[in-house]
XYZ file of C-alpha atoms in Angstrom:
664
model
C -0.055 -0.015 -0.001
C 1.701 3.268 -1.161
C 1.082 6.699 1.178
C -0.342 9.224 -0.994
C 2.072 12.712 -1.365
C 1.280 15.610 0.381
C 0.539 18.227 -2.083
C -0.806 21.623 -0.160
C -3.972 22.895 -1.304
C -4.271 26.137 -3.447
C -5.244 27.715 0.043
C -1.561 26.953 1.432
C -0.231 27.574 -1.675
C -1.505 31.158 -1.644
C -0.391 32.003 1.749
C 2.515 30.341 1.612
C 3.450 32.634 -1.398
C 2.150 35.474 0.629
C 4.634 34.843 3.448
C 7.518 34.477 0.920
C 6.371 37.971 -0.317
C 6.625 39.635 2.936
C 9.784 38.170 4.092
C 11.368 38.791 0.783
C 9.771 42.600 1.250
C 10.913 42.724 4.787
C 14.580 41.813 3.507
C 14.121 44.220 0.737
C 13.415 46.677 2.937
C 16.084 46.119 5.219
C 18.929 45.782 2.727
C 17.310 49.336 1.423
C 17.815 50.697 4.970
C 21.292 49.242 5.175
C 22.174 50.517 1.832
C 20.353 54.442 2.903
C 22.614 54.088 6.010
C 25.892 53.398 4.768
C 25.703 55.663 2.160
C 24.076 58.112 4.829
C 27.170 57.298 7.162
C 30.012 56.090 4.924
C 29.909 58.022 1.737
C 27.850 61.187 2.615
C 28.809 60.982 6.871
C 31.249 63.242 5.943
C 29.020 66.173 4.274
C 26.991 65.520 6.563
C 28.421 65.708 9.624
C 29.882 68.980 8.485
C 26.530 70.159 7.993
C 25.382 69.490 11.745
C 28.641 70.877 12.716
C 27.733 73.977 11.265
C 24.703 74.326 12.839
C 25.653 73.929 16.577
C 29.620 74.693 16.222
C 30.895 77.757 15.233
C 34.657 78.437 14.815
C 35.622 82.001 15.840
C 38.879 83.941 15.262
C 40.541 85.565 18.307
C 42.720 87.980 16.230
C 46.148 88.511 17.365
C 46.671 92.128 19.399
C 49.301 93.692 17.605
C 52.803 94.646 18.527
C 53.369 98.426 20.020
C 55.672 100.453 18.765
C 57.505 102.866 20.926
C 60.156 105.762 20.595
C 63.273 105.630 22.088
C 61.940 106.466 25.158
C 60.087 103.875 25.637
C 56.615 105.655 24.972
C 53.853 104.523 22.938
C 53.565 105.617 19.687
C 51.169 102.935 18.075
C 48.923 100.057 20.453
C 46.104 97.773 20.034
C 43.268 99.093 22.246
C 40.605 96.199 22.919
C 37.519 97.043 21.452
C 33.814 94.969 20.925
C 31.551 94.207 17.602
C 28.085 93.213 18.283
C 26.265 90.704 15.666
C 22.918 88.661 16.241
C 21.402 86.583 14.018
C 18.560 87.550 12.708
C 16.328 84.485 12.515
C 17.020 83.756 16.168
C 15.655 87.284 17.501
C 12.400 86.639 15.226
C 11.529 83.598 16.945
C 13.135 84.284 20.304
C 11.681 81.593 23.080
C 9.234 83.426 25.652
C 10.808 83.453 29.092
C 9.983 80.466 31.267
C 8.132 81.283 34.393
C 5.022 82.958 32.951
C 3.603 80.065 30.931
C 3.791 80.811 28.099
C 4.545 78.658 24.796
C 5.958 79.271 21.381
C 8.202 82.396 20.251
C 8.566 86.394 19.654
C 9.429 88.655 17.976
C 12.653 90.489 20.205
C 13.639 92.627 17.458
C 12.331 96.018 18.458
C 13.510 95.594 22.049
C 16.912 95.184 20.855
C 16.561 97.852 18.185
C 15.626 100.240 21.257
C 18.700 98.690 23.393
C 21.578 99.225 21.456
C 19.800 102.866 20.161
C 20.081 104.134 23.674
C 23.750 102.217 24.447
C 25.708 103.313 21.193
C 23.089 105.536 19.678
C 22.591 106.109 16.515
C 18.386 105.034 15.185
C 16.548 103.300 16.240
C 15.097 101.867 12.725
C 19.114 101.251 11.629
C 19.028 98.634 14.105
C 15.679 97.297 13.040
C 16.545 97.149 9.044
C 19.539 95.323 10.144
C 17.639 92.702 12.355
C 14.535 92.251 9.662
C 17.846 91.221 7.079
C 16.091 87.995 5.761
C 19.486 86.139 5.624
C 23.278 86.731 6.949
C 24.462 87.777 9.890
C 23.576 91.568 11.284
C 25.969 94.110 12.271
C 25.093 95.804 15.681
C 28.067 97.548 16.228
C 31.831 97.296 14.701
C 34.814 98.304 17.151
C 32.750 100.157 20.669
C 35.501 100.898 23.396
C 34.979 98.140 26.131
C 33.943 100.725 28.560
C 30.690 102.091 26.301
C 29.871 98.950 25.522
C 30.452 97.183 28.811
C 26.466 97.157 29.354
C 25.684 95.747 26.720
C 28.334 92.669 27.289
C 26.909 92.160 30.967
C 23.314 91.966 28.951
C 22.043 88.000 27.882
C 19.922 88.289 24.542
C 18.950 85.186 22.883
C 20.455 85.493 18.955
C 23.086 88.021 20.031
C 26.455 88.125 20.844
C 29.704 89.904 20.684
C 33.873 89.222 19.574
C 36.437 91.270 21.203
C 38.853 93.241 18.465
C 41.867 95.079 18.162
C 41.790 98.845 17.107
C 44.826 100.710 16.371
C 45.453 103.828 18.323
C 48.343 106.122 17.648
C 50.060 109.265 19.226
C 49.595 110.692 16.048
C 53.211 111.800 15.508
C 55.340 110.568 12.557
C 52.185 109.844 10.004
C 54.186 108.617 7.177
C 57.262 107.239 9.145
C 55.171 105.107 10.688
C 51.949 104.196 8.503
C 48.415 102.528 8.744
C 47.058 99.370 9.365
C 43.792 98.747 7.382
C 40.301 96.753 8.942
C 42.380 93.759 8.912
C 44.719 94.297 10.952
C 47.666 94.153 8.586
C 50.190 97.010 7.428
C 49.622 99.230 4.257
C 51.938 101.663 4.839
C 55.213 102.452 6.383
C 56.616 100.748 9.381
C 53.524 99.299 10.144
C 53.783 97.415 6.843
C 57.985 97.090 6.686
C 57.086 95.015 9.984
C 54.144 94.053 9.683
C 55.202 90.401 9.343
C 56.871 91.067 13.353
C 54.016 92.868 14.488
C 50.742 91.077 13.634
C 51.046 87.972 15.763
C 49.907 84.711 15.498
C 45.761 84.889 15.637
C 43.845 82.201 17.799
C 40.717 80.162 17.245
C 37.669 78.958 19.622
C 35.206 76.414 18.657
C 31.765 77.525 20.078
C 28.538 75.213 20.323
C 25.622 77.027 20.105
C 22.020 75.883 22.096
C 19.214 77.272 19.827
C 18.623 79.999 21.829
C 22.025 81.720 20.461
C 23.818 81.305 23.517
C 27.375 79.906 23.069
C 30.464 78.146 24.941
C 33.530 76.563 24.163
C 33.442 72.896 22.486
C 35.229 70.593 25.302
C 36.586 68.749 22.685
C 37.706 70.803 20.491
C 41.466 72.190 19.886
C 41.806 76.259 21.270
C 44.069 78.319 20.244
C 45.240 81.712 22.337
C 46.870 84.175 20.209
C 49.472 85.317 20.488
C 50.503 89.377 20.997
C 52.754 90.567 17.706
C 56.648 91.719 18.720
C 57.111 95.670 19.898
C 59.025 97.411 17.712
C 61.890 100.559 19.285
C 62.035 103.098 16.880
C 65.211 105.332 17.730
C 63.140 108.914 17.017
C 62.318 110.456 20.537
C 58.697 111.034 20.244
C 59.210 114.830 21.478
C 61.553 116.136 19.045
C 59.590 114.568 16.548
C 56.651 116.535 17.601
C 59.114 119.770 17.590
C 60.135 118.945 13.674
C 56.325 118.636 12.300
C 55.198 121.563 14.504
C 57.818 123.853 12.642
C 57.731 122.432 9.486
C 53.623 122.924 9.655
C 54.781 126.996 10.509
C 57.080 127.161 7.558
C 54.443 125.952 4.809
C 51.906 127.980 6.527
C 53.661 131.045 7.200
C 55.738 130.876 3.496
C 52.478 129.284 1.423
C 55.269 126.027 0.674
C 54.208 122.635 -1.407
C 55.361 121.018 1.755
C 58.176 120.344 3.730
C 60.860 118.079 5.497
C 62.726 117.682 8.268
C 65.363 115.245 9.890
C 67.377 114.789 12.869
C 70.036 112.875 13.131
C 73.131 111.232 15.556
C 76.097 111.803 13.812
C 77.738 108.789 15.705
C 74.778 106.466 15.199
C 73.004 107.367 12.995
C 70.216 107.241 14.265
C 67.347 108.968 13.396
C 65.519 111.057 16.576
C 63.273 112.162 13.373
C 61.599 112.095 10.297
C 58.355 114.661 9.367
C 56.757 116.232 6.650
C 54.171 118.394 6.185
C 51.792 118.740 5.330
C 50.114 115.612 7.058
C 47.595 113.731 8.266
C 45.471 112.501 11.582
C 46.609 108.727 11.929
C 43.292 107.970 13.843
C 41.369 109.884 11.340
C 41.566 108.151 8.343
C 39.689 110.382 6.488
C 42.403 112.558 6.332
C 44.447 110.693 4.603
C 45.241 111.272 0.763
C 48.564 109.777 -1.172
C 50.014 113.329 -1.493
C 50.127 113.670 2.421
C 51.212 110.110 3.205
C 54.005 109.932 1.362
C 57.162 110.205 3.233
C 58.938 112.706 1.040
C 62.410 112.201 3.199
C 63.099 109.515 1.188
C 60.523 109.066 -2.214
C 61.203 112.251 -3.241
C 64.456 113.042 -5.265
C 65.424 116.696 -6.096
C 68.610 118.354 -7.852
C 70.022 120.198 -4.306
C 72.001 123.537 -4.736
C 74.310 124.261 -3.223
C 74.222 121.703 -0.419
C 75.916 119.587 -2.661
C 79.029 121.798 -2.488
C 80.211 119.099 0.138
C 81.320 116.653 -2.432
C 83.500 119.718 -3.866
C 85.371 121.187 -0.955
C 85.663 117.466 -0.283
C 87.154 116.801 -3.633
C 89.008 119.770 -3.828
C 90.579 119.183 -0.183
C 91.932 115.695 -1.141
C 92.737 116.286 -4.323
C 93.646 119.802 -5.057
C 95.448 120.150 -1.486
C 93.187 123.602 -1.581
C 93.319 125.367 1.777
C 90.572 128.162 2.686
C 93.223 130.903 1.991
C 94.136 130.161 -1.472
C 92.588 132.626 -3.637
C 90.536 132.078 -6.501
C 88.910 134.550 -9.641
C 84.779 134.528 -9.306
C 85.056 135.641 -12.646
C 82.373 139.134 -11.654
C 79.300 136.793 -11.337
C 79.465 135.276 -15.362
C 81.363 132.060 -16.522
C 80.102 131.083 -19.880
C 80.502 127.177 -20.455
C 79.664 125.855 -23.923
C 77.386 128.532 -25.105
C 75.626 128.315 -21.629
C 76.132 130.747 -18.515
C 76.552 130.360 -14.782
C 75.789 133.161 -12.502
C 76.521 134.546 -9.021
C 74.014 136.355 -7.189
C 76.447 138.600 -6.565
C 79.715 139.544 -9.033
C 82.655 138.305 -7.571
C 86.351 138.993 -8.990
C 88.780 137.446 -6.849
C 87.855 136.099 -3.238
C 89.455 133.265 -0.484
C 87.885 129.592 -0.870
C 86.484 130.025 2.204
C 84.743 132.824 1.023
C 83.411 131.071 -2.064
C 81.568 128.587 0.000
C 80.648 131.308 2.946
C 79.062 132.950 0.160
C 78.332 130.097 -1.884
C 79.797 130.853 -5.398
C 78.151 128.595 -8.386
C 80.996 130.493 -10.888
C 84.169 128.700 -8.091
C 82.430 125.316 -7.558
C 81.830 124.336 -10.930
C 85.380 125.854 -12.017
C 86.960 123.444 -8.851
C 84.939 121.006 -10.728
C 86.453 120.911 -13.424
C 90.156 120.864 -11.773
C 89.484 117.489 -9.520
C 88.097 116.262 -13.379
C 85.288 114.198 -14.175
C 86.448 110.668 -13.174
C 87.644 111.774 -9.294
C 84.822 113.801 -8.858
C 82.310 110.920 -10.076
C 84.371 108.779 -7.204
C 83.742 111.575 -4.807
C 80.023 111.605 -5.160
C 79.218 108.106 -5.293
C 81.957 107.601 -2.130
C 79.604 110.359 0.056
C 76.244 108.068 -1.194
C 74.801 109.882 -3.647
C 73.638 107.355 -6.185
C 72.764 104.101 -3.731
C 70.285 104.190 -0.991
C 71.152 105.457 2.612
C 70.185 101.208 3.496
C 67.506 102.695 6.202
C 65.015 99.823 5.183
C 62.382 102.715 4.886
C 59.756 101.231 2.394
C 59.723 103.621 -1.141
C 63.465 104.897 -0.627
C 65.059 106.506 -3.623
C 68.389 106.199 -4.717
C 68.427 109.586 -6.167
C 70.482 109.355 -9.932
C 73.714 109.787 -10.698
C 74.508 109.384 -14.433
C 77.330 107.365 -15.416
C 80.435 108.961 -16.478
C 79.615 107.618 -19.934
C 77.044 109.176 -20.448
C 77.917 112.671 -18.883
C 77.976 115.701 -21.417
C 80.107 119.203 -21.242
C 78.266 120.623 -18.827
C 77.097 117.727 -16.229
C 81.012 118.053 -14.609
C 80.719 121.976 -14.046
C 76.576 122.039 -13.030
C 77.278 119.611 -10.978
C 80.109 121.572 -9.405
C 77.100 123.494 -7.480
C 74.467 120.422 -7.449
C 72.584 120.336 -10.527
C 72.821 117.381 -13.285
C 72.080 115.358 -10.047
C 69.401 113.715 -7.946
C 69.344 113.157 -4.528
C 67.269 112.718 -1.720
C 66.720 114.731 1.846
C 68.138 111.790 3.778
C 71.307 111.242 1.529
C 72.050 114.903 1.925
C 72.433 114.298 5.656
C 74.156 111.540 5.609
C 76.883 113.393 3.343
C 76.869 115.616 6.078
C 76.884 113.485 8.930
C 79.772 111.838 7.512
C 82.106 115.097 7.207
C 80.890 115.493 11.134
C 81.794 112.046 12.357
C 85.243 112.619 11.338
C 84.975 111.639 6.701
C 83.184 108.103 8.115
C 79.880 107.806 6.389
C 77.118 105.534 8.764
C 74.185 104.146 7.640
C 70.967 105.770 8.768
C 68.700 103.725 11.623
C 65.504 104.335 12.301
C 64.744 100.724 13.890
C 65.952 100.003 17.203
C 65.336 96.532 18.694
C 62.709 94.451 18.498
C 61.055 92.710 21.587
C 58.820 89.200 21.363
C 55.744 89.213 24.068
C 57.671 87.902 26.866
C 59.740 90.849 26.302
C 63.160 89.534 24.885
C 65.243 90.959 22.066
C 65.126 88.997 19.181
C 66.862 92.240 16.560
C 68.469 94.948 17.738
C 70.760 97.453 15.420
C 74.067 98.302 15.803
C 75.775 101.687 14.739
C 76.628 100.307 11.300
C 79.688 102.171 9.615
C 79.401 102.065 5.686
C 82.880 102.817 4.507
C 85.673 106.196 5.142
C 84.531 109.165 2.629
C 87.181 111.248 3.440
C 90.614 111.268 5.793
C 89.330 112.406 9.251
C 91.924 115.636 8.904
C 89.840 116.661 5.616
C 86.593 116.434 7.489
C 87.814 118.520 10.974
C 89.046 121.207 8.290
C 86.065 121.178 6.401
C 84.055 121.853 9.249
C 86.097 124.154 10.926
C 86.821 126.477 7.899
C 84.084 126.342 5.923
C 80.886 125.424 6.776
C 81.492 126.757 10.438
C 81.655 130.145 8.437
C 79.255 129.477 6.425
C 77.067 129.885 9.585
C 79.296 132.748 11.718
C 79.736 134.755 8.472
C 78.600 133.421 5.537
C 74.643 133.109 4.096
C 73.546 130.720 6.805
C 74.394 133.885 10.362
C 70.061 132.320 10.867
C 70.856 128.981 11.441
C 72.874 130.280 14.216
C 72.148 128.710 18.268
C 72.782 130.641 20.636
C 75.579 128.910 23.046
C 76.022 126.219 20.305
C 78.289 126.569 17.477
C 77.210 124.943 14.026
C 78.477 123.946 10.706
C 76.393 124.027 7.742
C 75.478 125.292 4.357
C 72.469 126.636 2.589
C 71.257 125.346 -0.947
C 68.695 127.162 -3.107
C 67.657 125.211 -6.217
C 65.451 125.862 -8.715
C 63.303 122.941 -10.049
C 62.813 121.580 -13.248
C 58.804 121.907 -14.733
C 57.468 120.566 -17.528
C 61.033 120.104 -18.619
C 62.162 123.272 -17.661
C 63.551 125.923 -15.093
C 61.598 129.058 -17.149
C 58.865 128.734 -14.203
C 60.066 130.151 -10.453
C 59.658 126.948 -8.553
C 62.660 126.704 -5.597
C 62.845 124.289 -3.195
C 65.275 125.490 -0.341
C 66.788 123.982 2.364
C 69.723 124.207 5.012
C 71.868 121.091 6.263
C 73.750 121.486 9.372
C 75.220 119.850 12.770
C 76.506 120.856 15.796
C 78.069 121.101 18.160
C 81.484 121.618 15.781
C 84.382 120.366 18.325
C 82.615 117.533 18.753
C 79.740 117.194 16.523
C 76.681 115.125 17.829
C 73.314 116.215 16.004
C 72.692 116.651 12.287
C 69.817 118.422 10.801
C 68.018 118.934 7.467
C 65.112 121.041 6.924
C 63.686 121.435 3.133
C 60.954 123.424 1.587
C 59.393 123.260 -1.514
C 58.104 126.034 -3.354
C 57.975 128.422 -0.880
C 56.462 132.142 -1.640
C 56.853 135.276 -1.805
C 60.755 134.541 0.092
C 62.797 131.309 -1.380
C 66.383 131.681 -0.671
C 67.289 129.345 2.219
C 68.951 131.809 4.423
C 65.408 133.599 4.831
C 63.647 130.304 5.006
C 65.243 126.961 6.084
C 67.699 128.277 7.972
C 65.764 130.321 10.471
C 63.790 127.406 11.256
C 66.965 124.909 11.287
C 68.088 126.978 14.569
C 63.942 127.080 15.797
C 64.556 123.434 15.542
C 67.241 122.917 17.151
C 66.741 125.344 20.131
C 63.317 123.807 20.683
C 64.973 120.017 21.270
C 67.584 121.706 22.961
C 65.449 123.240 25.303
C 63.319 119.553 25.786
C 65.803 117.553 26.353
C 67.540 116.816 29.604
C 69.984 114.265 27.394
C 70.381 116.876 24.549
C 72.029 119.124 27.639
C 73.719 117.019 28.965
C 75.900 115.427 25.504
C 76.064 118.861 24.194
C 77.609 120.815 27.954
C 80.068 118.137 27.682
C 81.575 119.352 24.674
C 80.864 122.594 23.559
C 82.668 125.686 24.559
C 80.352 128.015 25.417
C 78.921 126.997 29.116
C 77.875 130.404 30.027
C 75.836 130.507 26.974
C 74.991 127.101 26.991
C 73.370 127.352 30.591
C 71.358 130.243 29.757
C 69.168 127.841 27.086
C 67.508 126.130 30.663
C 65.667 128.914 31.155
C 63.052 129.159 28.142
C 60.598 132.628 27.051
C 57.240 132.077 28.313
C 54.845 131.378 24.594
C 51.377 133.412 24.082
C 48.952 131.173 24.963
C 45.729 132.577 24.525
C 43.209 131.159 22.184
C 45.028 127.793 22.366
C 43.313 124.767 23.346
C 44.056 123.272 26.832
C 45.879 120.359 25.254
C 47.628 122.210 23.049
C 48.626 124.872 25.734
C 50.001 122.018 27.934
C 51.740 120.550 24.934
C 53.308 123.169 24.475
C 54.342 123.860 27.861
C 55.776 120.655 27.798
C 57.927 120.985 24.670
C 59.470 124.227 26.805
C 60.326 121.888 29.593
C 57.550 124.012 31.814
C 54.413 122.159 33.848
C 50.820 124.161 33.793
C 48.422 124.498 36.271
C 44.665 124.994 35.176
C 42.250 127.246 37.106
C 38.334 127.637 35.857
C 37.134 125.418 32.993
C 39.382 121.698 32.405
C 37.565 121.865 28.434
C 37.822 125.084 26.978
C 40.578 127.829 25.677
C 43.201 129.526 27.715
C 41.859 133.167 28.383
C 44.409 134.287 30.678
C 47.839 132.979 31.618
C 49.961 133.545 35.015
C 52.783 134.959 33.206
C 53.278 136.963 30.493
C 54.351 136.239 27.364
C 58.168 136.473 26.279
C 59.069 136.319 30.087
C 62.175 134.043 30.568
C 61.293 131.503 33.373
C 63.798 128.708 34.999
C 62.467 125.143 33.235
C 59.964 123.161 35.519
C 58.053 126.416 36.434
C 54.248 126.444 36.585
C 52.196 128.398 34.553
C 48.734 128.661 35.600
C 46.135 129.245 32.519
C 43.092 130.609 32.761
C 40.420 128.262 30.700
C 37.097 129.151 29.178
C 34.659 126.333 28.010
C 33.917 126.812 24.814
C 30.432 128.827 24.523
C 32.115 131.698 27.390
C 34.818 131.599 24.533
C 32.177 131.979 21.310
C 30.261 134.604 23.660
C 33.469 136.766 24.365
C 34.319 136.896 20.648
């Protein structure tokens, strides 16, 4: 007997197919889910993680505090002060959660309250803040670079969707604008020392990774790597802030008095090459960028070259002394004021005949200078020009410095040598002329000018320090001393620069009045007036150049530049105990020098309180205020012009601005 096969019924077969379909569907679902998870977590995982991180993580760059710039006495010329910038996320502000404990749910638009709050604390219109907060996308900027004191109350507010970042803002003493330069909004130097030493000053930015809650509150992410910002290095310059201020004040006075296009002044230590002041006028306000223009921002001391005129006669005098062995008493013929050369004429401002070589330099005879240059010869004269540094950069290291222009010998025409003898057919910068005279003052040794003294790291360690650097010997010490004693001192004592004399101090120097080329010719009456000198002659310590472009109506250097040299030197000695001590050790006129310790009281009426205090400080005097603390001087306790001992206190009466207006 055989068993019957177990054949499923039709109903069972249908059920089995359905179960199989369900299982297959479930397997396919699981496979799809696994595939999707694989795609999300493996293939697209990094993208989704980045998207999630962007929603609750935010990396904030903490800009490093820029390094300080100091003067030679350690006084602040440029520093970074902390400020605060406020930002908001408009989406969070418009969906601010209701405060807890009030039994309410949902969100509300907090824009109106925030706009009113910021308008009250920071100023500006409420509508301007509302407009910013109603942006459809991006971050709302509610305030940039607000001083900490002004921002403190807002910083203490906890407002959903609003946060602040600490930033640094550059603040300047506002002297030596062209030398120090400025930074941009990104804290990078764009001119002057700020650009030259940008890498050292900038420091290293820090980064902080924050986590944000749904309400916009943020806190440092615990697992993220944080990097603290590192402050930039401190740069110490060779300049003296007080002397810089004196030179700038004097140059501004020259430009105003003579309606000049511009003026430049430099003060240098002859033995070290250190620059104590480098000033230009017109200038601009470092703390107010609206006053900046390309014309005002040029450091003319190194970026502008000009035909120097008679100050260049230092080359002729040096070559004559060394090569021709000429003496001060040697007689020369000045052709009664006119010397024909290659169908052209060289003229003097006076018709001199037979005069001594000393007199030729004292009275600045162009004819004698041209004749001596031709007697020296082109090859030797060119050698002396190059020895003194003309035609090459000084090496001071400032951005934009020009080398000037000295023609190669093969390009000289018949007129080049005689014209160069008295300062034409050659281009120089003011710093090059000063460097040349400082070389003679330094016993014939040319020093490299220096403007950067030291660089320190944030811990105060010196990482770079410049030292006095002798470039080369230009002439012998004997010849240098002879030039100073016999020629350049005579120019100030009895020649064209008697107005450059300094009370109590022996001075040597030379005037220069050169006609400037305009549109390819000398026909227009545009002049450059200059005086360069050094003191004391017995043991020179300081050299100064003053150069004035296109003064009007007077233009002779004896009238324009030489008196300014005297004023700058007298004021810088008066305001510096260091200079007085240095000079008293080397000056023969001790009684006269001691008289510098007394000063004339200036006229203060009409000055602001701040300007009056600054002027008195320059002169070594103190100020006591009577009446208002802000406003203008209306009276002073010691009459203008009275001579008083330094450190004397002058009491001034200050009236507020409204009172001052009513009295006018």
